[in-house]
Every structure is written in C-alpha cells, then in structure tokens.
Coordinates of C-alpha atoms and ligand atoms in Angstrom, one line a residue:
X1 CA 0.0 0.0 -0.1
X2 CA 1.6 3.4 -1.2
X3 CA -0.1 6.7 -1.3
X4 CA 0.9 9.5 -3.8
X5 CA 0.4 13.1 -2.9
X6 CA 0.0 15.8 -5.6
X7 CA 2.2 18.8 -4.6
X8 CA 0.8 22.3 -5.4
X9 CA 3.6 25.2 -5.3
X10 CA 4.2 28.5 -6.3
X11 CA 7.1 30.9 -6.0
X12 CA 9.2 28.0 -4.8
X13 CA 6.9 27.4 -1.8
X14 CA 5.1 24.4 -1.1
X15 CA 1.2 25.6 -0.6
X16 CA -0.3 25.2 2.7
X17 CA -3.0 23.0 1.5
X18 CA -0.6 20.5 0.1
X19 CA 0.8 20.2 3.8
X20 CA -2.9 19.7 5.3
X21 CA -3.2 17.0 2.7
X22 CA -0.3 15.5 3.6
X23 CA -1.4 15.3 7.3
X24 CA -4.5 13.6 5.8
X25 CA -2.4 11.3 3.7
X26 CA -0.3 10.3 7.0
X27 CA -3.5 9.2 8.7
X28 CA -4.0 6.7 5.8
X29 CA -1.0 4.9 7.3
X30 CA 0.8 3.8 4.1
X31 CA 4.1 5.2 2.9
X32 CA 3.5 8.3 1.1
X33 CA 5.1 9.3 -2.3
X34 CA 5.0 12.9 -3.4
X35 CA 4.8 14.2 -7.2
X36 CA 6.3 17.6 -7.9
X37 CA 5.9 19.2 -11.2
X38 CA 7.2 21.9 -13.2
X39 CA 10.1 24.0 -14.6
X40 CA 12.9 24.4 -11.7
X41 CA 10.8 22.6 -9.3
X42 CA 13.9 20.5 -8.1
X43 CA 14.4 22.5 -5.0
X44 CA 10.6 22.2 -4.3
X45 CA 10.9 18.2 -4.5
X46 CA 13.8 18.3 -2.2
X47 CA 12.0 20.4 0.3
X48 CA 8.9 18.3 0.2
X49 CA 11.3 15.3 0.8
X50 CA 12.1 16.9 4.3
X51 CA 8.6 16.6 5.4
X52 CA 7.9 13.9 7.8
X53 CA 6.0 10.9 6.4
X54 CA 7.4 11.2 2.6
X55 CA 9.4 8.4 1.7
X56 CA 10.2 9.2 -2.0
X57 CA 9.5 12.5 -4.1
X58 CA 8.8 11.9 -7.9
X59 CA 9.8 15.3 -10.0
X60 CA 9.2 16.0 -13.4
X61 CA 10.9 19.4 -14.3
X62 CA 8.8 19.9 -17.6
X63 CA 7.4 23.3 -18.7
X64 CA 4.1 21.5 -19.8
X65 CA 3.2 21.2 -16.0
X66 CA 4.0 24.7 -15.2
X67 CA 0.4 26.1 -14.7
X68 CA -1.0 22.8 -13.4
X69 CA -3.2 22.3 -16.3
X70 CA -5.5 19.6 -15.7
X71 CA -4.8 17.5 -19.0
X72 CA -1.3 17.1 -18.9
X73 CA -1.0 16.7 -15.0
X74 CA -4.0 14.4 -14.8
X75 CA -2.3 12.1 -18.0
X76 CA 0.9 12.2 -15.9
X77 CA -0.6 10.9 -12.5
X78 CA -2.6 8.4 -14.5
X79 CA 0.9 7.3 -16.1
X80 CA 2.7 6.8 -12.6
X81 CA -0.6 5.5 -10.6
X82 CA 0.1 2.0 -11.2
X83 CA 1.8 1.2 -7.8
X84 CA -0.6 3.6 -5.8
X85 CA -3.6 2.4 -3.9
X86 CA -4.5 6.2 -3.1
X87 CA -3.9 9.4 -5.0
X88 CA -4.7 12.6 -2.7
X89 CA -4.4 16.3 -3.1
X90 CA -5.9 19.2 -1.4
X91 CA -9.4 20.3 -2.4
X92 CA -8.1 23.5 -3.9
X93 CA -8.9 24.8 -7.2
X94 CA -6.1 23.0 -8.7
X95 CA -6.8 19.8 -6.6
X96 CA -10.4 19.9 -7.8
X97 CA -9.6 20.4 -11.4
X98 CA -7.1 17.9 -11.7
X99 CA -8.3 15.1 -9.5
X100 CA -11.9 14.2 -11.1
X101 CA -9.8 13.6 -14.4
X102 CA -7.3 11.3 -12.8
X103 CA -10.3 9.4 -11.2
X104 CA -11.9 9.3 -14.9
X105 CA -8.8 7.9 -16.3
X106 CA -8.4 5.3 -13.9
X107 CA -12.2 4.5 -14.1
X108 CA -12.8 5.0 -10.3
X109 CA -15.3 7.3 -8.4
X110 CA -13.5 10.1 -6.5
X111 CA -13.9 10.6 -2.9
X112 CA -14.2 14.3 -2.3
X113 CA -13.4 17.0 0.3
X114 CA -12.8 14.2 3.0
X115 CA -12.7 15.8 6.5
X116 CA -11.5 12.8 8.4
X117 CA -9.7 9.5 7.9
X118 CA -11.4 6.8 9.7
X119 CA -9.6 3.9 8.4
X120 CA -7.4 3.3 5.1
X121 CA -10.8 2.9 3.2
X122 CA -13.2 4.8 5.0
X123 CA -13.4 8.7 5.1
X124 CA -15.8 11.3 6.5
X125 CA -17.1 14.2 4.3
X126 CA -19.6 16.9 4.6
X127 CA -22.9 17.0 2.7
X128 CA -25.7 19.1 2.4
X129 CA -23.5 22.4 2.8
X130 CA -22.2 20.8 5.9
X131 CA -25.4 19.9 7.4
X132 CA -24.4 16.2 7.7
X133 CA -21.6 14.3 7.7
X134 CA -21.2 11.1 5.5
X135 CA -19.1 8.2 6.3
X136 CA -17.8 6.6 2.8
X137 CA -16.1 3.3 2.3
X138 CA -14.1 3.0 -1.0
X139 CA -14.4 -0.4 -2.8
X140 CA -11.3 -2.1 -3.3
X141 CA -9.0 -0.7 -6.3
X142 CA -7.4 2.8 -6.3
X143 CA -8.7 5.5 -4.2
X144 CA -8.7 9.3 -5.6
X145 CA -9.1 11.6 -2.6
X146 CA -9.3 15.4 -2.2
X147 CA -8.9 16.8 1.2
X148 CA -10.9 19.8 2.8
X149 CA -7.8 21.5 4.3
X150 CA -9.7 23.4 7.0
X151 CA -10.1 20.2 8.6
X152 CA -6.5 19.2 8.8
X153 CA -3.4 20.8 10.7
X154 CA -0.5 21.2 8.2
X155 CA 2.1 18.5 8.4
X156 CA 5.7 19.5 9.6
X157 CA 8.9 19.0 8.5
X158 CA 11.2 16.2 10.2
X159 CA 12.7 13.3 9.4
X160 CA 15.4 12.1 6.8
X161 CA 15.3 13.7 3.6
X162 CA 13.6 11.5 1.0
X163 CA 15.1 10.6 -2.3
X164 CA 14.0 12.4 -5.4
X165 CA 13.3 10.5 -8.5
X166 CA 13.0 12.1 -12.0
X167 CA 9.8 10.9 -13.8
X168 CA 9.4 11.9 -17.3
X169 CA 6.8 13.9 -19.1
X170 CA 3.7 11.6 -21.0
X171 CA 5.3 11.5 -24.7
X172 CA 2.1 13.1 -25.8
X173 CA 0.7 15.4 -23.3
X174 CA -3.0 16.0 -24.1
X175 CA -4.1 19.3 -25.2
X176 CA -7.5 20.9 -24.4
X177 CA -6.7 24.0 -22.2
X178 CA -3.7 26.2 -22.7
X179 CA -2.2 28.9 -20.4
X180 CA -3.0 32.4 -21.5
X181 CA -1.9 34.3 -18.6
X182 CA -2.7 35.1 -14.9
X183 CA -3.3 38.1 -12.9
X184 CA -2.3 37.6 -9.2
X185 CA -3.7 39.7 -6.7
X186 CA -0.8 41.0 -4.5
X187 CA -1.6 41.4 -0.7
X188 CA 0.4 41.7 2.6
X189 CA -2.4 40.4 4.5
X190 CA -2.4 36.4 5.0
X191 CA -3.8 34.1 2.5
X192 CA -7.5 33.6 3.1
X193 CA -7.8 29.9 3.3
X194 CA -4.7 29.5 5.8
X195 CA -5.3 32.7 7.9
X196 CA -5.4 32.4 11.7
X197 CA -7.8 35.3 11.7
X198 CA -10.5 36.4 9.3
X199 CA -12.7 39.6 8.9
X200 CA -15.5 39.2 6.5
X201 CA -18.2 41.7 5.4
X202 CA -21.5 41.6 4.3
X203 CA -24.1 43.3 1.8
X204 CA -25.0 45.7 4.7
X205 CA -21.3 47.6 4.1
X206 CA -23.5 49.1 1.2
X207 CA -20.7 50.1 -1.2
X208 CA -17.1 48.9 -2.1
X209 CA -15.9 52.0 -0.6
X210 CA -17.4 51.7 2.8
X211 CA -16.1 47.7 2.7
X212 CA -12.6 49.1 2.0
X213 CA -13.1 52.1 4.7
X214 CA -14.4 49.7 7.5
X215 CA -13.6 45.9 6.8
X216 CA -10.0 46.4 5.6
X217 CA -8.7 48.7 8.5
X218 CA -10.2 46.3 11.1
X219 CA -8.6 43.5 9.3
X220 CA -5.2 45.1 9.2
X221 CA -5.2 46.1 12.8
X222 CA -5.9 42.5 13.6
X223 CA -3.3 41.1 11.1
X224 CA -6.3 39.3 9.4
X225 CA -7.3 38.1 6.1
X226 CA -10.4 39.6 4.5
X227 CA -13.3 37.5 3.5
X228 CA -16.8 38.5 2.2
X229 CA -20.3 37.1 2.2
X230 CA -21.5 36.3 -1.6
X231 CA -23.9 39.0 -1.5
X232 CA -21.2 41.3 -1.1
X233 CA -19.1 39.8 -3.8
X234 CA -22.1 40.0 -6.2
X235 CA -22.7 43.3 -5.2
X236 CA -19.2 44.1 -6.2
X237 CA -17.9 45.2 -2.9
X238 CA -15.2 42.6 -2.6
X239 CA -13.3 40.3 -5.2
X240 CA -14.5 36.7 -5.9
X241 CA -11.7 35.1 -4.1
X242 CA -12.7 36.5 -1.0
X243 CA -15.9 34.7 -0.6
X244 CA -16.5 32.4 2.1
X245 CA -19.1 29.9 2.0
X246 CA -20.6 26.9 0.2
X247 CA -19.5 28.2 -3.0
X248 CA -16.5 30.3 -1.7
X249 CA -13.6 29.3 0.3
X250 CA -14.0 27.2 3.4
X251 CA -12.1 28.8 6.4
X252 CA -11.6 27.3 10.0
X253 CA -9.3 30.3 11.7
X254 CA -8.9 30.7 15.2
X255 CA -11.0 33.9 15.0
X256 CA -13.8 34.9 12.5
X257 CA -15.3 38.3 12.4
X258 CA -18.5 38.4 10.5
X259 CA -19.6 42.1 9.9
X260 CA -23.2 42.7 8.8
X261 CA -23.5 39.2 7.6
X262 CA -27.0 37.4 8.4
X263 CA -25.5 34.1 8.6
X264 CA -27.3 32.3 5.6
X265 CA -26.7 28.6 5.7
X266 CA -24.5 28.7 2.6
X267 CA -22.0 31.2 4.5
X268 CA -22.3 29.2 7.7
X269 CA -20.9 26.0 5.5
X270 CA -17.7 28.0 4.9
X271 CA -17.0 29.3 8.5
X272 CA -18.8 27.3 11.3
X273 CA -15.8 25.5 12.1
X274 CA -13.7 28.6 13.0
X275 CA -12.7 28.4 16.8
X276 CA -14.0 31.6 18.0
X277 CA -16.7 33.6 16.0
X278 CA -17.6 37.2 16.7
X279 CA -20.5 38.6 14.9
X280 CA -21.7 42.3 14.6
X281 CA -25.2 42.8 13.4
X282 CA -27.9 45.1 14.3
X283 CA -30.7 42.4 14.2
X284 CA -30.3 40.4 17.4
X285 CA -32.3 37.7 15.7
X286 CA -29.9 37.2 12.9
X287 CA -29.0 33.6 12.4
X288 CA -25.3 34.2 12.6
X289 CA -25.7 34.7 16.5
X290 CA -26.7 30.9 16.7
X291 CA -23.1 30.2 16.0
X292 CA -21.3 33.1 17.2
X293 CA -19.2 32.9 20.5
X294 CA -19.6 36.8 21.0
X295 CA -22.1 39.2 19.5
X296 CA -22.3 42.9 19.2
X297 CA -26.0 43.9 18.4
X298 CA -25.6 47.0 16.9
X299 CA -25.0 49.4 13.9
X300 CA -21.8 48.2 12.3
X301 CA -20.8 51.7 11.0
X302 CA -20.6 52.4 14.8
X303 CA -19.2 49.4 16.3
X304 CA -16.5 48.5 13.8
X305 CA -14.7 51.7 14.3
X306 CA -14.8 51.3 18.0
X307 CA -13.8 47.6 17.9
X308 CA -10.6 48.7 15.7
X309 CA -9.7 51.4 18.2
X310 CA -10.0 49.1 21.3
X311 CA -7.8 46.2 19.2
X312 CA -5.3 48.9 18.2
X313 CA -5.1 50.4 21.8
X314 CA -4.9 46.7 23.2
X315 CA -2.0 46.1 20.6
X316 CA -0.4 49.2 21.5
X317 CA -0.4 50.7 17.9
Ligands
LIG1 P1 -27.9 39.6 3.9 O1 -28.6 38.3 4.1 O2 -28.7 40.7 3.4 O3 -27.5 40.0 5.6 C1 -27.3 41.4 5.8 C2 -27.3 41.5 7.2 O4 -26.6 42.6 7.8 C3 -28.4 41.3 7.9 O5 -28.3 40.4 9.0 C4 -28.7 42.7 8.5 O6 -29.2 42.7 9.8 C5 -27.2 43.1 8.7 N1 -27.2 44.5 8.8 C6 -27.7 45.5 7.8 N2 -27.2 46.7 8.1 C7 -26.5 46.6 9.3 C8 -25.9 47.6 9.9 N3 -25.8 48.9 9.9 N4 -25.2 47.2 10.9 C9 -25.2 45.9 11.3 N5 -25.7 45.2 10.8 C10 -26.4 45.2 9.5 N6 -23.5 33.1 0.6 C11 -22.4 33.3 1.1 O7 -21.9 34.2 1.8 N7 -21.4 32.4 0.6 C12 -21.6 31.4 -0.3 O8 -20.6 30.5 -0.6 C13 -22.8 31.2 -0.8 N8 -23.2 30.2 -1.6 C14 -24.5 30.0 -2.1 C15 -24.9 29.2 -2.8 C16 -26.1 28.9 -3.5 C17 -26.4 27.7 -4.1 C18 -27.1 29.7 -2.8 C19 -28.5 29.7 -3.2 C20 -26.5 30.9 -2.1 C21 -25.5 31.2 -1.7 N9 -25.2 32.2 -1.0 C22 -23.9 32.2 -0.5 C23 -25.8 33.1 -0.4 C24 -26.6 33.1 0.8 O9 -27.9 32.4 0.7 C25 -27.0 34.8 1.4 O10 -27.9 35.2 0.2 C26 -25.7 35.4 1.7 O11 -24.5 34.9 2.3 C27 -26.1 36.7 2.2 O12 -25.3 37.7 2.4 P2 -25.2 38.6 3.5 O13 -25.2 38.2 4.7 O14 -23.9 39.7 3.3 O15 -26.7 39.6 3.2

C-alpha cells in the first residue's frame, strides 16, 4: 500500500493546502510518495522530501506542467498511478480541477473533500452544505481523494530527506486547455484559506468604498485576512476570491469576525468550524448569532471603528 500526494507549489513554496493533504495522507497509514511538477521544481521536490512521512519524491521538471493544467497533469498522474492505492491532493481549485480527471482516467469514483480518515478505506465528508457528515467506504481498488484543508493541521518538516526520482513527461501530453496568462492579487495580508484570523463583511456595508474603509482597516489592525459574503461579492464590494461559504472558500481560523452578515446557511458552511466567531449585526435575531461565541448587536458603522480602536489600543498601535 502506497499513497501518492500531488504537491501544489508557487514561488518555490509548497502550498499550505498540500501540507494539510499530507497530514490526511499520513493518517491513511501507508508510505507516501510526493509528485512535484514544473520547470525548476527540483528545489521544491527536495523541500517536500524533508517533510515527515514522505518516503520518496517523484519530480518532472517539464514546462508542460508549469501551470497545473488539468490535462497534462492528470495524464502524468494516471501514467505513474500503477503502484499506488491512493492518490491524494488538497481540495483547492487546482486539486478540484486535476483529480476528477485522474479518477476518470483510472475509471474510479473520486472521494471528494474528506474531513476525516476513519480507516485506510473509509472517510468522512460533509454533505448538504455541511449539515450532515457522510462516512464513505471506498471499494477495493485505487482511491482518488481530495482533502478539505480546513479540517487538517499542516504537516511539519522532520525526518530524513527522502530521495528525489525524476519522472519523464508523458510522450504526448494531451491538449484541451492552454495557459494564456494570470493576474495574481498582491497582498500583504495572510492568505484567506490559511489565515489565523479572518474579518468578513456582508451586503450591509453598502458599497465597495465602505467595505474598504471599514473591513480592511479592522483586518489590518488584527493582522487578518479579509473575507466576504456572497452577497457582498455579487454586489461588487469585494473580489470573488474573498468569498467565504458553500460556493466560496471554506475557512476554519482561530478567530472569524462576521460584520453585517446574516449567517445564511451557505455562508455558515464556509466558516462555522472557526474556533471563535464574533458577529456584529444590528438584528439580534440574525442566524449568525446562533453560531457566534461573541456578538455585538448594533450598527456596524459605529461598532466597527470602535472595535478597531479598542484592538489598536490593546495592541499598543
Ligand atoms: P444579507 O443576508 O442581506 O444580510 C445582511 C445582514 O446585515 C442582515 O443580517 C442585517 O441585519 C445586517 N445589517 C444590515 N445593516 C446593518 C448595519 N448597519 N449594521 C449591522 N448589521 C447590519 N453566501 C455566502 O456568503 N457564501 C456562499 O458561498 C454562498 N453560496 C451560495 C450558494 C447557493 C446555491 C445559494 C442559493 C446561495 C449562496 N449564498 C452564499 C448566498 C446566501 O444564501 C446569502 O444570500 C448571503 O450569504 C447573504 O449575504 P449577507 O449576509 O451579506 O447579506
């Protein structure tokens, strides 16, 4: 029994989601091989090899894999899949793009978005927007698994460096999609999916200017990432990749501050596992208060600046 971990990386860094998928892979209990792809990725492959639990790293330094396009990456994974019982990746945008193709190529059903490894072939995953937890037992054969990263703690470095073995690109990497360009949002704030603190704003902010003027300074004072409800994103107050919820990012920070967010079930699906939830809402019956540990019933336009001033004072800023 061996598990293959698909590694996502950028700017020479292993993505946090991959380290969480590694934590899940370790719970399966089999030796783990990692797959690192892309031009100049040897250093990342060596870094991955230093993580506890990794026994070997497969590395293809080929430009065809540079942007994690689903067709060539899944073709390569399927080509090297023979010795592996499980193929695992984080349920990131890339993982959700690549692994279903791998499952199709291997003719198995994917086990998506696991939150717990019960045994090497049984996993728990949320259904109905997180309202029920389903235990799924995989049939014999290969398992293709994506991991809900909010449910696992990132694996840590440790142990002896694992050997890196070169694998070659598939002779005919299939086309389908091609890379045209990317716009990467630059921010000094922590990444939303991995942040310890998240401050999210809702529709009630009323405009992108007010969102920027209230939510972002509070986030910066707390050292937090910024999130938003879907209504705020749809209204253009916040960019798409800030959306928290069923159709956005799933986060589980130490502290989640929901500002003017009603707490619709689809929003809760993305944040209810946060350790401490603070809600600011003028409606004391808003459903967000059912999951909140602390609540301020009041007008956010008054409460947020006051809250921020108190945080700044406490931090000596
Ligand atoms: P509202 O529901 O309009 O709530 C605004 C809140 O602000 C109210 O509670 C109000 O009391 C409060 N408020 C107003 N003024 C003030 C003030 N001055 N001070 C303090 N409080 C104030 N939503 C998501 O967030 N994420 C998702 O991923 C998501 N996915 C969805 C998927 C599907 C298939 C569907 C159908 C819906 C999805 N939604 C999602 C939408 C979701 O149902 C809600 O419509 C949305 O979350 C509401 O956003 P909101 O809380 O900002 O707005």
